[in-house]
Amino acid sequence: MTGNDDVPRTPLAHRVPDLGALELLLAVARHGSLGRAARDVGITQPAASSRVRSMERQLGVALLDRSPRGSRLTEAGALVTDWARRVVDAAEAFDAGAQALRDRRDSRLRVAASMTIAEYLLPGWLIALREERPDTAVSLLAGNSAAVARRLVTGEADLGFVEGLSIPEGLDGTVIAHDRLVVVVAPGHPWARRRTPLLPGELAATPLILREHGSGTRQVLDAALAVHGGLAQPLLELSSTTAVKGAAESGAGPCVLSELALGEELSARRLVQVPVAGVRLRRQLRAVWPGGHRPTGPARDLLSLTGRGG
Amino acid sequence: MTGNDDVPRTPLAHRVPDLGALELLLAVARHGSLGRAARDVGITQPAASSRVRSMERQLGVALLDRSPRGSRLTEAGALVTDWARRVVDAAEAFDAGAQALRDRRDSRLRVAASMTIAEYLLPGWLIALREERPDTAVSLLAGNSAAVARRLVTGEADLGFVEGLSIPEGLDGTVIAHDRLVVVVAPGHPWARRRTPLLPGELAATPLILREHGSGTRQVLDAALAVHGGLAQPLLELSSTTAVKGAAESGAGPCVLSELALGEELSARRLVQVPVAGVRLRRQLRAVWPGGHRPTGPARDLLSLTGRGG
DNA sequence: ATGAGGTCATAAGCTGACTTTATGACCGGC
DNA sequence: GCCGGTCATAAAGTCAGCTTATGACCTCAT
């Protein structure tokens, strides 16, 4: 339905070393020695030696210059290591998010966040928080703005994050970041080659791939284009940000998404941004808390990590 | 030396499911059924069932609502799936890069690129290229601008990518993107809270963490600050972008880096951008090729994926 | 030069995770 | 009521990776 059945898709996991191996490689790069790296990741030196060797066999490239004085990365090894770091970083974000999810019930800091923020920003913040306060257990509840507000009011959560134009009733808050909505298309789409910005009327008149009604993204877009004739009938209405990206990438048509959700797709040119003139597609990202008192303790720590409110 | 010995670092790989499991989870999300997902990733249905089950045990969270009509993601499952997607995306970039590296000798499209581009942009482009032209074998050589130019002139490479102010002698080229240098500090640094932009003089007078002399990043910075008194004595001179980031994150001081290298660190607030006034810290990213004739064949395909030069 | 301390590689045996095949239980539609 | 789909369970085989034990090599200091 979304045209998302993808490529032939050969088994990726067989061509990429597992996380343990990638971590080991990073450790070798850090320490300059297989043995020290092995100790760092908690295995023995022969295990590390063997593991790196199979990685080299798998990739078909020499990664290390072994010498009796230690091991240094080859030129290819340096590149591979950097790609490995990105995988490990993503895995760390995964872990941080999962940890929060796991400790849902018995934790000390309970965060409620909108889906977009929970997906794209929170895991990174949680990694940072864990470095500063390793003993803080964080739980995470995801939902729309109304759900976040309700959970704060009822005391089910200590701190919330929402996108949107205003602060929900009964809460205090502060703007922590801005988020732009951008129009993107697949590289093959005619709009990808445009030099002149899209006009609001043009955008409004074009059928787009959108999140379903009620999503924060769509509300902002609706409001911004109301004066230009309102949105055209959508091309597709999908239920998740990722589904929208997938449809757009496979060439179904243009879509409008938060730039937060588009980092990798844009730099990898899987999607291309289309300039737009004369419409303000910014929205605020806010931290919110129960009215009256500023957050304290772990909630304040997390807040300060997001850039505001130390 | 760089303060990069990091956290206690418990074994990450034991807390994050392996790539195969994550891929399986994505397949389940796509197909709505364990059995179909199993076929998709090339294993049997019981294996898939068991694997998802251990993932749920490992994470301590139910991921799937199983029913006789299929399996759908739980709310937690949806979040986990999105984090998983980022890991798998990173793994795909890893694979694409590695593939190119592996086919170095016998491939048809030979690309030479500067380190920064090879690290942060090329793997994504290669993924896109493989989708359009699955049979194109790509090889990748990384080096500095001079090395890229030499390889193009001698016919060792078909297409090159360089950062920098001008096109190397004997080559033609086109600007494919711009890249800004940004000043970043750890969240705890005083500059992280600045409201007023940094003045050029201030920046020039402050000891910074820098790449070693000769790096493209440093050249641009040198040139831009020459009129404001030139760079102060560096705080640290490190040999890789990642080392610079690591030092800055651990609070050693401010550093200046390409925004390409900072995507995740900025959104995760592990590093914070400091506004700067009155200095132009942009540089061009160029595709280059041997003088005279525009690239053809796979080289042109890749070029068009980067946004210019269809 | 000779021994100490560092490096990495190899060999052998063990463990455990993941797989497949073969079932069974459950639900919904015809 | 039976068929086609779903997922779960059980038993048995395979294989990758681990550990322990050892050896070879280089460098430095004595």
XYZ file of C-alpha atoms (C1' of nucleotides) in Angstrom:
680
model
C 0.000 0.000 0.000
C 2.810 2.358 0.771
C 4.989 0.911 -1.905
C 7.323 -0.075 0.875
C 8.139 -3.626 -0.071
C 11.612 -2.365 -0.840
C 14.554 -3.870 -2.633
C 15.446 -7.535 -3.183
C 16.830 -7.217 0.368
C 19.577 -9.726 0.812
C 20.306 -10.616 4.436
C 21.987 -7.548 5.841
C 23.015 -9.156 9.094
C 25.268 -11.589 7.235
C 27.284 -8.822 5.648
C 27.727 -6.571 8.635
C 29.680 -7.607 11.715
C 27.623 -7.806 14.869
C 27.557 -5.087 17.476
C 30.077 -6.784 19.700
C 32.592 -6.867 16.880
C 31.995 -3.213 16.018
C 32.418 -2.229 19.643
C 35.626 -4.194 19.737
C 36.883 -2.384 16.675
C 36.187 0.965 18.274
C 38.014 -0.165 21.377
C 41.024 -1.166 19.299
C 41.006 2.240 17.648
C 40.897 3.883 21.065
C 43.593 1.829 22.715
C 45.922 0.976 19.868
C 46.190 -2.606 20.981
C 44.117 -5.741 20.594
C 44.856 -6.936 24.092
C 43.864 -3.718 25.811
C 40.770 -3.501 23.673
C 39.868 -7.040 24.621
C 40.088 -6.215 28.301
C 38.024 -3.109 27.686
C 35.119 -5.027 26.218
C 35.497 -7.877 28.648
C 36.865 -10.716 26.538
C 40.287 -12.319 26.241
C 42.977 -11.324 23.809
C 42.715 -14.427 21.599
C 38.981 -13.904 21.285
C 39.576 -10.344 20.169
C 42.241 -11.405 17.709
C 39.981 -14.000 16.199
C 37.056 -11.694 16.052
C 38.861 -8.938 14.254
C 40.253 -11.504 11.882
C 36.816 -12.778 10.937
C 35.658 -9.217 10.509
C 38.469 -8.653 8.048
C 37.575 -11.844 6.240
C 33.934 -10.816 6.103
C 34.663 -7.350 4.763
C 37.490 -8.445 2.495
C 39.671 -5.614 3.731
C 42.552 -5.379 6.162
C 41.545 -3.220 9.086
C 44.598 -3.287 11.321
C 48.315 -2.926 10.934
C 49.547 -5.380 13.537
C 52.962 -4.839 14.918
C 54.775 -6.050 17.988
C 54.191 -2.634 19.452
C 50.442 -2.670 19.001
C 47.818 -2.391 16.311
C 46.868 0.693 14.377
C 44.041 1.177 11.936
C 44.795 0.966 8.256
C 43.394 3.686 6.012
C 40.443 1.470 5.186
C 40.165 0.578 8.848
C 39.751 4.235 9.752
C 36.820 4.577 7.378
C 35.215 1.369 8.555
C 35.661 2.469 12.144
C 33.805 5.677 11.524
C 30.898 3.870 9.940
C 30.991 1.437 12.831
C 30.790 4.317 15.247
C 27.553 5.449 13.708
C 26.076 2.004 14.121
C 27.197 1.818 17.717
C 25.852 5.294 18.397
C 22.481 4.254 17.055
C 22.639 1.148 19.199
C 23.382 3.266 22.243
C 20.370 5.420 21.536
C 18.345 2.242 21.184
C 19.619 1.047 24.507
C 18.925 4.304 26.269
C 15.378 4.377 24.976
C 14.776 0.755 25.794
C 16.149 1.187 29.263
C 13.711 3.969 29.911
C 10.879 1.920 28.536
C 11.813 -1.038 30.690
C 11.904 0.899 33.941
C 8.518 2.358 33.216
C 6.892 1.494 36.524
C 9.425 1.858 39.314
C 11.572 4.723 38.152
C 12.249 8.101 39.585
C 12.022 10.328 36.558
C 8.970 9.801 34.430
C 8.987 11.570 31.095
C 6.026 11.927 28.772
C 6.730 13.012 25.221
C 5.106 13.325 21.857
C 6.006 10.652 19.361
C 8.323 12.788 17.261
C 10.373 13.962 20.203
C 10.426 10.515 21.781
C 11.695 9.012 18.567
C 14.263 11.478 17.415
C 15.496 13.518 20.334
C 14.898 11.813 23.656
C 17.216 8.838 23.256
C 20.124 11.189 22.719
C 19.186 13.289 25.726
C 18.892 10.160 27.821
C 22.372 9.077 26.856
C 23.653 12.446 28.002
C 21.634 12.263 31.196
C 22.968 8.838 31.996
C 26.491 10.141 31.711
C 25.824 12.910 34.188
C 23.561 10.956 36.525
C 24.200 7.280 35.916
C 21.903 6.201 38.729
C 18.804 7.981 37.533
C 16.196 5.559 36.284
C 14.076 7.113 33.582
C 10.752 5.967 32.259
C 9.166 7.088 29.054
C 5.578 7.388 27.957
C 4.797 8.392 24.419
C 1.555 9.898 23.212
C 0.035 12.967 21.651
C -0.009 16.395 23.282
C -3.262 15.814 25.114
C -2.013 12.579 26.592
C 1.200 14.234 27.722
C -0.748 16.998 29.415
C -3.079 14.580 31.152
C -0.218 12.539 32.503
C 1.472 15.600 33.911
C -1.707 16.847 35.566
C -2.498 13.498 37.134
C 1.053 13.128 38.380
C 1.800 10.159 36.184
C 4.760 11.989 34.716
C 7.269 14.520 36.002
C 8.274 16.221 32.789
C 6.756 16.429 29.354
C 7.789 17.381 25.842
C 5.325 18.525 23.211
C 5.322 20.076 19.794
C 2.754 22.654 19.011
C 1.659 26.205 19.060
C 0.618 26.674 22.663
C 1.139 25.298 26.145
C -1.659 22.972 27.220
C -4.012 24.255 29.929
C -2.725 24.012 33.484
C 0.917 23.552 32.605
C 3.995 25.729 32.595
C 6.665 25.332 30.016
C 9.515 26.714 28.031
C 10.558 26.562 24.419
C 13.605 24.343 24.081
C 14.032 24.242 20.335
C 12.472 25.077 17.039
C 11.549 22.647 14.387
C 10.949 23.438 10.758
C 8.606 21.572 8.506
C 10.192 20.963 5.146
C 8.858 19.832 1.804
C 10.780 16.881 0.426
C 10.607 14.687 -2.649
C 12.510 11.739 -4.040
C 15.596 12.726 -6.079
C 13.831 11.747 -9.291
C 10.866 14.047 -8.755
C 10.654 17.173 -10.936
C 10.592 19.412 -7.874
C 14.015 18.096 -6.913
C 15.530 20.188 -9.684
C 13.688 23.395 -9.004
C 15.739 26.534 -8.637
C 12.849 28.837 -7.836
C 11.072 28.406 -4.503
C 7.684 26.802 -4.399
C 4.847 29.269 -3.919
C 2.353 28.697 -1.118
C -0.489 28.425 -3.585
C 1.360 25.774 -5.528
C 2.017 23.767 -2.398
C -1.575 24.072 -1.278
C -2.852 22.934 -4.660
C -0.654 19.833 -4.845
C -1.774 16.506 -3.405
C 0.715 15.529 -0.703
C 1.628 12.499 1.333
C 0.610 13.339 4.878
C 0.261 11.977 8.351
C -3.315 11.316 9.262
C -5.520 14.091 10.547
C -4.780 15.085 14.126
C -1.026 14.783 13.957
C 0.908 17.824 15.121
C 2.735 18.073 11.824
C -0.463 18.177 9.863
C -2.083 20.763 12.132
C 0.734 23.217 11.574
C 0.604 22.687 7.850
C -3.152 23.107 7.772
C -2.930 26.372 9.664
C -0.127 27.774 7.546
C -1.854 27.066 4.258
C -5.378 28.034 5.315
C -4.973 31.516 3.847
C -3.743 30.107 0.560
C -6.780 28.050 -0.176
C -6.214 25.200 2.250
C -4.640 21.837 1.645
C -5.530 19.855 -1.419
C -6.967 16.400 -1.029
C -4.057 14.299 0.254
C -2.342 11.873 -2.061
C -1.914 9.399 0.761
C -2.697 9.492 4.464
C -0.351 7.328 6.463
C -0.137 6.575 10.141
C 3.526 7.007 10.889
C 6.351 9.319 10.016
C 8.358 6.434 8.705
C 5.615 5.285 6.417
C 5.418 8.797 4.981
C 9.146 8.827 4.350
C 9.017 5.415 2.761
C 6.259 6.446 0.375
C 8.039 9.631 -0.582
C 11.329 7.832 -1.136
C 9.719 5.343 -3.438
C 8.513 8.233 -5.544
C 4.858 8.397 -4.637
C 4.978 12.175 -4.367
C 5.978 15.133 -2.203
C 5.568 15.083 1.539
C 5.975 17.523 4.402
C 7.832 16.433 7.499
C 9.708 17.755 10.472
C 13.364 18.300 9.727
C 14.079 16.309 12.863
C 12.803 13.210 11.144
C 14.872 13.789 8.043
C 18.504 14.090 9.062
C 19.847 10.988 7.433
C 17.534 10.956 4.448
C 18.542 14.469 3.467
C 22.288 14.109 3.819
C 22.155 10.778 2.028
C 20.057 12.387 -0.693
C 17.436 9.715 -0.455
C 15.111 12.674 -0.188
C 15.655 16.197 -1.438
C 14.416 19.371 0.155
C 12.298 21.714 -1.946
C 12.563 25.411 -1.117
C 9.308 27.133 -0.242
C 8.652 30.859 -0.152
C 6.223 32.899 1.838
C 5.003 30.368 4.397
C 6.114 30.069 7.949
C 6.482 26.393 8.706
C 8.193 26.626 12.059
C 6.898 25.212 15.245
C 8.123 25.246 18.792
C 9.254 22.257 20.778
C 8.447 22.806 24.418
C 9.287 21.215 27.706
C 6.248 21.345 29.988
C 5.545 20.568 33.613
C 2.680 20.841 36.092
C 1.848 24.496 36.641
C 3.472 26.571 39.354
C 6.804 25.084 40.315
C 9.807 24.609 38.093
C 11.036 21.033 37.919
C 13.657 19.906 40.412
C 16.031 16.992 40.726
C 16.447 14.688 37.761
C 13.756 16.507 35.812
C 15.759 19.709 36.034
C 18.916 17.886 35.003
C 17.262 16.552 31.896
C 15.788 19.948 31.144
C 19.160 21.611 31.326
C 20.591 19.057 28.932
C 18.075 20.060 26.346
C 19.611 23.507 26.283
C 17.256 25.596 28.411
C 16.375 25.953 31.988
C 19.564 25.102 33.882
C 45.330 12.200 26.697
C 42.168 13.288 25.033
C 40.101 12.416 28.070
C 38.462 9.796 25.955
C 38.566 6.832 28.279
C 34.854 7.235 28.601
C 32.278 5.859 30.974
C 32.354 2.610 32.947
C 31.116 1.132 29.658
C 29.136 -1.979 30.395
C 28.893 -4.380 27.467
C 26.498 -2.731 25.072
C 26.131 -5.721 22.814
C 24.536 -7.703 25.632
C 21.753 -5.219 26.084
C 20.876 -4.573 22.470
C 19.455 -7.273 20.209
C 21.667 -8.163 17.291
C 21.161 -6.812 13.797
C 19.309 -9.885 12.609
C 16.771 -9.496 15.363
C 16.286 -5.818 14.631
C 15.835 -6.522 10.953
C 13.296 -9.162 11.830
C 11.404 -6.693 13.977
C 11.250 -4.222 11.113
C 9.997 -6.973 8.845
C 7.251 -7.833 11.317
C 6.253 -4.185 11.436
C 6.092 -4.097 7.644
C 4.170 -7.301 7.115
C 1.978 -7.531 10.174
C 2.784 -11.184 10.630
C 5.602 -13.187 12.135
C 5.435 -15.853 9.463
C 5.639 -13.479 6.545
C 8.403 -11.557 8.240
C 10.288 -14.787 8.766
C 10.094 -15.610 5.079
C 11.204 -12.080 4.281
C 14.426 -12.364 6.239
C 14.976 -15.946 5.179
C 14.298 -17.939 8.335
C 11.422 -20.158 9.438
C 8.430 -19.042 11.402
C 9.377 -20.794 14.675
C 12.787 -19.203 14.547
C 11.191 -15.805 14.148
C 8.775 -16.459 16.977
C 11.549 -17.502 19.283
C 13.745 -14.624 18.302
C 11.139 -11.990 18.935
C 10.364 -13.641 22.220
C 13.942 -13.422 23.411
C 14.056 -9.840 22.290
C 11.055 -9.115 24.462
C 12.684 -10.937 27.354
C 15.883 -8.987 26.862
C 14.155 -5.620 26.727
C 11.599 -6.419 29.385
C 8.798 -5.037 27.242
C 6.106 -6.630 25.106
C 6.661 -5.628 21.498
C 3.906 -7.465 19.664
C 0.195 -8.002 20.065
C -0.144 -11.525 18.750
C -3.490 -12.567 17.467
C -4.728 -15.368 15.275
C -5.002 -12.813 12.513
C -1.419 -11.624 12.720
C 0.849 -9.567 14.920
C 0.811 -5.841 15.390
C 3.256 -3.643 17.254
C 2.364 -2.524 20.753
C 2.835 1.127 21.622
C 6.227 0.340 23.100
C 6.932 -1.830 20.104
C 6.411 1.105 17.781
C 9.002 3.160 19.629
C 11.473 0.318 19.760
C 10.970 -0.287 16.069
C 11.835 3.274 15.245
C 15.023 3.129 17.252
C 15.776 -0.194 15.598
C 15.316 1.400 12.219
C 18.034 3.900 12.955
C 20.424 1.129 13.898
C 19.601 -0.798 10.746
C 19.983 2.332 8.646
C 23.416 2.886 10.083
C 24.256 -0.737 9.403
C 23.154 -0.320 5.814
C 25.395 2.669 5.408
C 28.193 0.602 6.890
C 27.493 -2.149 4.419
C 27.376 0.180 1.450
C 30.671 1.731 2.395
C 32.291 -1.602 3.072
C 31.057 -3.009 -0.194
C 32.672 -0.162 -2.068
C 35.881 -0.626 -0.156
C 35.882 -4.341 -0.875
C 35.443 -3.935 -4.623
C 38.255 -1.460 -4.756
C 40.246 -3.158 -7.462
C 37.871 -4.652 -9.980
C 34.988 -2.211 -10.027
C 33.578 -0.040 -12.711
C 33.016 3.198 -10.839
C 35.986 4.390 -8.868
C 35.311 7.276 -6.519
C 37.939 9.303 -4.703
C 36.759 11.481 -1.837
C 38.044 13.540 1.012
C 37.753 11.954 4.416
C 34.856 14.051 5.616
C 32.738 13.346 2.580
C 33.690 9.688 2.525
C 32.701 9.327 6.137
C 29.514 11.259 6.357
C 27.942 11.548 2.929
C 29.154 8.882 0.552
C 27.689 5.797 2.229
C 24.239 7.304 1.937
C 24.743 8.195 -1.705
C 25.986 4.710 -2.384
C 22.853 3.203 -0.883
C 20.800 5.357 -3.213
C 22.964 4.466 -6.165
C 22.639 0.791 -5.471
C 18.885 1.102 -5.535
C 18.930 2.730 -8.935
C 21.765 0.692 -10.435
C 22.091 -2.487 -8.364
C 24.744 -3.929 -10.658
C 27.182 -1.062 -10.437
C 30.252 -1.984 -8.449
C 31.724 1.020 -6.718
C 35.155 1.439 -5.249
C 36.212 4.108 -2.854
C 39.524 5.775 -2.175
C 39.826 8.276 0.618
C 42.466 10.926 0.920
C 43.023 14.656 1.019
C 42.220 17.029 -1.827
C 45.610 16.668 -3.458
C 45.368 12.904 -3.447
C 41.901 13.033 -4.945
C 43.126 15.305 -7.723
C 46.115 13.118 -8.478
C 43.980 10.021 -8.737
C 41.613 11.695 -11.151
C 44.416 12.965 -13.350
C 46.175 9.627 -13.488
C 42.953 7.854 -14.293
C 42.890 5.925 -11.028
C 39.472 7.333 -10.239
C 36.450 8.356 -12.299
C 34.842 10.855 -9.976
C 36.054 12.811 -6.998
C 34.617 14.783 -4.111
C 36.519 17.494 -2.307
C 35.922 20.228 0.214
C 37.656 23.485 -0.299
C 37.735 26.870 -1.829
C 38.809 26.123 -5.355
C 38.882 23.386 -7.948
C 42.262 21.667 -8.166
C 44.328 22.338 -11.283
C 43.356 20.345 -14.371
C 39.942 19.310 -13.168
C 36.408 20.405 -13.835
C 33.783 20.377 -11.166
C 30.562 21.624 -9.733
C 29.404 22.645 -6.304
C 27.051 20.018 -4.950
C 26.455 21.330 -1.468
C 27.560 23.798 1.135
C 28.945 22.974 4.479
C 29.114 25.302 7.431
C 31.740 25.212 10.097
C 30.192 25.619 13.509
C 31.600 26.361 16.916
C 30.481 23.827 19.486
C 31.074 23.226 23.166
C 29.975 20.703 25.758
C 26.637 21.544 27.406
C 28.386 22.500 30.624
C 30.651 25.100 29.002
C 29.855 28.785 29.704
C 29.472 29.486 25.981
C 26.612 27.000 25.856
C 24.411 29.532 27.597
C 25.360 32.565 25.551
C 22.550 34.581 24.071
C 24.746 37.072 22.251
C 26.762 35.810 19.292
C 30.456 35.303 19.643
C 32.547 38.024 18.039
C 35.262 37.063 15.558
C 37.926 38.596 17.751
C 36.760 36.577 20.697
C 36.851 33.373 18.713
C 40.283 34.159 17.350
C 41.626 34.882 20.821
C 40.358 31.660 22.375
C 42.431 28.477 22.338
C 40.456 25.854 20.444
C 40.512 22.128 19.885
C 41.477 21.696 16.237
C 42.380 19.178 13.627
C 46.051 19.225 12.842
C 47.469 21.710 10.404
C 46.671 20.906 6.790
C 43.141 19.680 7.286
C 40.542 21.356 5.109
C 38.541 22.410 8.110
C 41.457 24.161 9.669
C 42.450 25.949 6.457
C 39.042 27.546 6.141
C 39.091 28.629 9.746
C 42.578 30.055 9.412
C 41.583 32.056 6.374
C 38.386 33.396 7.899
C 40.062 34.589 11.076
C 43.219 35.970 9.489
C 41.810 39.481 9.430
C 40.817 39.264 13.092
C 44.267 38.571 14.399
C 44.627 34.955 13.366
C 44.003 31.853 15.408
C 45.219 31.627 18.952
C 47.578 28.855 19.925
C 45.441 25.684 19.771
C 44.312 24.060 22.982
C 44.745 20.611 21.447
C 45.653 19.404 17.993
C 44.116 16.060 17.189
C 44.329 13.855 14.158
C 40.730 12.917 13.508
C 37.333 14.524 13.543
C 36.112 11.992 16.026
C 38.943 12.662 18.415
C 38.082 16.356 18.296
C 34.469 15.639 19.071
C 35.435 13.354 21.904
C 37.661 15.955 23.492
C 35.020 18.651 23.174
C 32.333 16.408 24.640
C 34.442 15.642 27.632
C 34.670 19.340 28.299
C 38.202 20.114 27.177
C 37.083 23.265 25.409
C 35.414 24.687 22.290
C 36.033 23.223 18.887
C 35.135 24.074 15.309
C 33.826 21.355 13.044
C 31.833 20.778 9.912
C 28.142 20.562 10.603
C 28.167 17.365 8.593
C 30.134 15.709 11.334
C 27.818 16.923 14.052
C 24.309 15.781 13.229
C 23.773 13.403 16.067
C 25.841 15.200 18.652
C 23.845 18.393 18.187
C 20.376 16.906 18.243
C 21.325 14.769 21.216
C 22.757 17.848 22.915
C 26.000 16.119 23.622
C 27.439 19.235 22.018
C 25.878 22.668 21.767
C 26.301 25.126 18.944
C 27.571 28.607 19.763
C 26.354 31.423 17.507
C 29.059 33.457 15.822
C 28.679 36.856 14.181
C 30.562 38.462 11.394
C 32.567 35.549 10.028
C 31.771 33.521 6.994
C 32.490 29.912 7.839
C 30.972 28.280 4.805
C 32.799 26.126 2.369
C 31.786 24.397 -0.807
C 31.610 20.686 -1.348
C 32.437 19.925 -4.941
C 32.246 17.006 -7.270
C 35.261 17.014 -9.579
C 36.337 15.064 -12.617
C 39.151 15.071 -15.169
C 38.999 18.283 -17.179
C 37.042 18.578 -20.392
C 34.290 16.011 -20.500
C 31.403 15.683 -18.097
C 31.167 12.300 -16.436
C 29.093 9.628 -18.105
C 27.618 6.301 -17.112
C 27.677 5.358 -13.435
C 29.655 8.456 -12.542
C 26.875 10.623 -13.901
C 24.278 8.590 -12.045
C 26.063 9.103 -8.779
C 26.528 12.769 -9.519
C 22.842 13.266 -10.145
C 22.017 11.599 -6.849
C 24.042 14.191 -5.050
C 21.643 16.828 -6.241
C 23.436 18.457 -9.125
C 24.334 17.593 -12.632
C 21.566 15.314 -13.937
C 73.690 -10.529 24.564
C 70.174 -12.004 27.388
C 66.016 -11.851 29.975
C 61.614 -9.223 30.864
C 57.532 -7.472 29.234
C 54.881 -6.164 25.749
C 52.692 -7.542 21.326
C 49.744 -10.981 18.292
C 48.711 -15.932 16.537
C 47.444 -20.715 16.972
C 45.298 -24.968 18.877
C 41.867 -27.668 21.336
C 37.794 -28.203 23.751
C 33.441 -26.312 25.562
C 29.282 -23.852 25.715
C 25.313 -21.871 24.162
C 22.474 -19.522 20.953
C 19.974 -20.099 16.799
C 18.333 -22.974 13.492
C 15.242 -26.536 11.345
C 11.712 -30.062 11.295
C 7.592 -31.711 13.238
C 3.934 -30.928 15.637
C -0.234 -28.788 18.222
C -3.607 -25.131 19.447
C -6.365 -21.419 18.159
C -9.418 -18.400 15.231
C -12.383 -16.958 11.203
C -14.643 -17.657 6.827
C -16.893 -20.569 3.482
C -17.319 -28.544 10.008
C -13.484 -28.076 7.545
C -9.715 -25.295 5.428
C -6.408 -21.679 5.554
C -4.289 -18.636 8.102
C -2.127 -17.378 12.601
C 1.469 -18.386 16.628
C 3.648 -21.718 20.171
C 6.198 -25.735 21.651
C 9.530 -29.622 21.523
C 13.613 -32.117 20.130
C 17.748 -32.380 17.775
C 21.660 -30.555 14.959
C 24.949 -26.925 13.664
C 28.105 -23.416 14.247
C 30.162 -19.322 15.958
C 32.524 -17.544 19.615
C 34.550 -18.128 24.114
C 38.401 -19.673 27.251
C 42.709 -21.720 28.503
C 47.271 -22.867 27.191
C 51.013 -22.100 24.495
C 54.307 -20.218 21.081
C 56.630 -16.701 18.214
C 58.099 -12.161 17.668
C 59.915 -7.458 18.791
C 61.948 -3.905 21.973
C 64.002 -2.277 25.731
C 66.933 -2.404 29.733
C 70.281 -4.581 32.151
